[in-house]
PDB file of C-alpha atoms in Angstrom:
ATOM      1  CA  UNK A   1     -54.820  46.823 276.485  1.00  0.00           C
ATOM      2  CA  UNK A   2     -51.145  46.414 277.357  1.00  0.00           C
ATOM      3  CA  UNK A   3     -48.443  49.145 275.742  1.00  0.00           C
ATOM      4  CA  UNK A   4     -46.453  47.439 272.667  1.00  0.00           C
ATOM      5  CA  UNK A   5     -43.193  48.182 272.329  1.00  0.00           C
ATOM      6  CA  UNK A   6     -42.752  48.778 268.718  1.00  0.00           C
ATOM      7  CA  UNK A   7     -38.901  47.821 268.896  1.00  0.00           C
ATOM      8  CA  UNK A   8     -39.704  44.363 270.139  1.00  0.00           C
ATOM      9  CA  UNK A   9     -41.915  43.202 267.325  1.00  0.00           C
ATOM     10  CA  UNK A  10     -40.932  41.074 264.123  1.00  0.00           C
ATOM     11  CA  UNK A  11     -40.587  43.151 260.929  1.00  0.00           C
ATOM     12  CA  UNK A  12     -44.058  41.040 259.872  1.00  0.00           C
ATOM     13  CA  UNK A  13     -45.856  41.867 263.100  1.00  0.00           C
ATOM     14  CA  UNK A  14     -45.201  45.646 262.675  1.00  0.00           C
ATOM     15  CA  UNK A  15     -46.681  45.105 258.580  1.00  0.00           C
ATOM     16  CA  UNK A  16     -49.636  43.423 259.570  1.00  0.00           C
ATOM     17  CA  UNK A  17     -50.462  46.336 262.635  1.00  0.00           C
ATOM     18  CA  UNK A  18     -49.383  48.571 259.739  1.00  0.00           C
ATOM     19  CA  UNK A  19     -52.003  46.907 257.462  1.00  0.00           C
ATOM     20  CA  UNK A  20     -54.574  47.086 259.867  1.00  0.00           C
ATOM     21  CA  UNK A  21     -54.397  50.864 260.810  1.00  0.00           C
ATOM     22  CA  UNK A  22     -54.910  51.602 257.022  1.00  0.00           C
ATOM     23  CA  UNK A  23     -57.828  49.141 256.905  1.00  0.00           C
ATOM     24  CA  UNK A  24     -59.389  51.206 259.768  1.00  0.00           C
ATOM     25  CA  UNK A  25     -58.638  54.577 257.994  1.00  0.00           C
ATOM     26  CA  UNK A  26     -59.935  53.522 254.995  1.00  0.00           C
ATOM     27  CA  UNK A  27     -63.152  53.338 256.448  1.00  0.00           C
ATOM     28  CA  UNK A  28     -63.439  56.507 257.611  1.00  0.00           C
ATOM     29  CA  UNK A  29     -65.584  59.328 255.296  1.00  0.00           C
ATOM     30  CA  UNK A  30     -63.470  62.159 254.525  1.00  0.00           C
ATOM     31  CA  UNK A  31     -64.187  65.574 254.340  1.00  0.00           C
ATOM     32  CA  UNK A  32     -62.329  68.180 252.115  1.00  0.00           C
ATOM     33  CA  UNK A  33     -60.663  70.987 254.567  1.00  0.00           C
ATOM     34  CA  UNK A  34     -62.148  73.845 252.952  1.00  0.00           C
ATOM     35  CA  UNK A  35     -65.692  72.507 254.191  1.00  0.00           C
ATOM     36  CA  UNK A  36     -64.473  71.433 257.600  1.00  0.00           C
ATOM     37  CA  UNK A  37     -62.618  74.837 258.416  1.00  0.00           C
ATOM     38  CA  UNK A  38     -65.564  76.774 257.358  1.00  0.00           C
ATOM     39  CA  UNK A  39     -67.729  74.185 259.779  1.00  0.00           C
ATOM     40  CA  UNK A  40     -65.237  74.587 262.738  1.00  0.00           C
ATOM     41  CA  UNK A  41     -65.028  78.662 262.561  1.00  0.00           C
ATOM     42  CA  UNK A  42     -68.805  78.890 262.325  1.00  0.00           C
ATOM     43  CA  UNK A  43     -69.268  76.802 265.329  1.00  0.00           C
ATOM     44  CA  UNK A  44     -66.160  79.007 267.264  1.00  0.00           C
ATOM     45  CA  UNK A  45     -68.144  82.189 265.716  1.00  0.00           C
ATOM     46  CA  UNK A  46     -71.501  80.771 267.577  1.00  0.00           C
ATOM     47  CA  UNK A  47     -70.019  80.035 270.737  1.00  0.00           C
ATOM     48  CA  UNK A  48     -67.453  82.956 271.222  1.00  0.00           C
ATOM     49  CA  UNK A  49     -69.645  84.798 273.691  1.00  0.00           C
ATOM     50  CA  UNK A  50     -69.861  81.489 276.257  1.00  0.00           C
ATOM     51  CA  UNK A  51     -66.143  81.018 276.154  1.00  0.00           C
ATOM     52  CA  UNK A  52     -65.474  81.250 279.325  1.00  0.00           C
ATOM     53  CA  UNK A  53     -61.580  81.853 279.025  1.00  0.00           C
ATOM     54  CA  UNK A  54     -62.525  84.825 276.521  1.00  0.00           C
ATOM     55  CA  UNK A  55     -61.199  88.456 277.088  1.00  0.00           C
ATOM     56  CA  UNK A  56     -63.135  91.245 276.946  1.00  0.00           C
ATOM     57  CA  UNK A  57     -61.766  93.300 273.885  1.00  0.00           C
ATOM     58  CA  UNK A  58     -61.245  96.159 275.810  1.00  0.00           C
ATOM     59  CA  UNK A  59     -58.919  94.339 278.392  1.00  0.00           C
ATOM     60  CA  UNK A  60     -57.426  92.341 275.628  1.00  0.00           C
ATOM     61  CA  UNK A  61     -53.614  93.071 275.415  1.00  0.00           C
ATOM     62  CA  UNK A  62     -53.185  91.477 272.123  1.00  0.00           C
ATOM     63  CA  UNK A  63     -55.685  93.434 270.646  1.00  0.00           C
ATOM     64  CA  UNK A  64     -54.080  95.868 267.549  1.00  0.00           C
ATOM     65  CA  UNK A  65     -53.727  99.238 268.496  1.00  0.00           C
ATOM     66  CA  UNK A  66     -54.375 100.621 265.088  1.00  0.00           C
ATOM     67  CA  UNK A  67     -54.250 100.272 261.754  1.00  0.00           C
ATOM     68  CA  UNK A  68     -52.360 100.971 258.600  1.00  0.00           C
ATOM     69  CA  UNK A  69     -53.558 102.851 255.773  1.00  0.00           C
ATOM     70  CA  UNK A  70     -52.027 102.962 252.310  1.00  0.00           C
ATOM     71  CA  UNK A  71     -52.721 106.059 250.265  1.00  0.00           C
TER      72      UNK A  71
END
């Protein structure tokens, strides 16, 4: 599929590829974040220990030092 350039079209061309991007969104079943961002952190949670780009926590230099308690 060749690139469009956006600038070239008619303003009626760019309505009716508008149109049809919102006719294909429209279709899609959506998902409210709160149950998605629990879904993705569980499956990070279940995988964390086959990442192989993870740090070991002791050689982890972002790791926080300590922490602050309020008496």
């Amino acid at each position: 599929m060749p690139a469009i350039n956006i600038e070239d079209l008619s303003e009626k061309d760019k309505l009716k590829m508008e149109v049809e991007q919102l006719r294909k969104e429209v279709k899609l079943e959506r998902q409210p974040v709160s149950k998605c961002s629990e879904e993705i952190k569980n499956y990070i949670e279940e995988r964390s220990g086959e990442d192989p780009l993870g740090v070991p926590e002791d050689k982890n230099p972002f790791k926080e030092k300590g922490g602050c308690v309020i008496a």
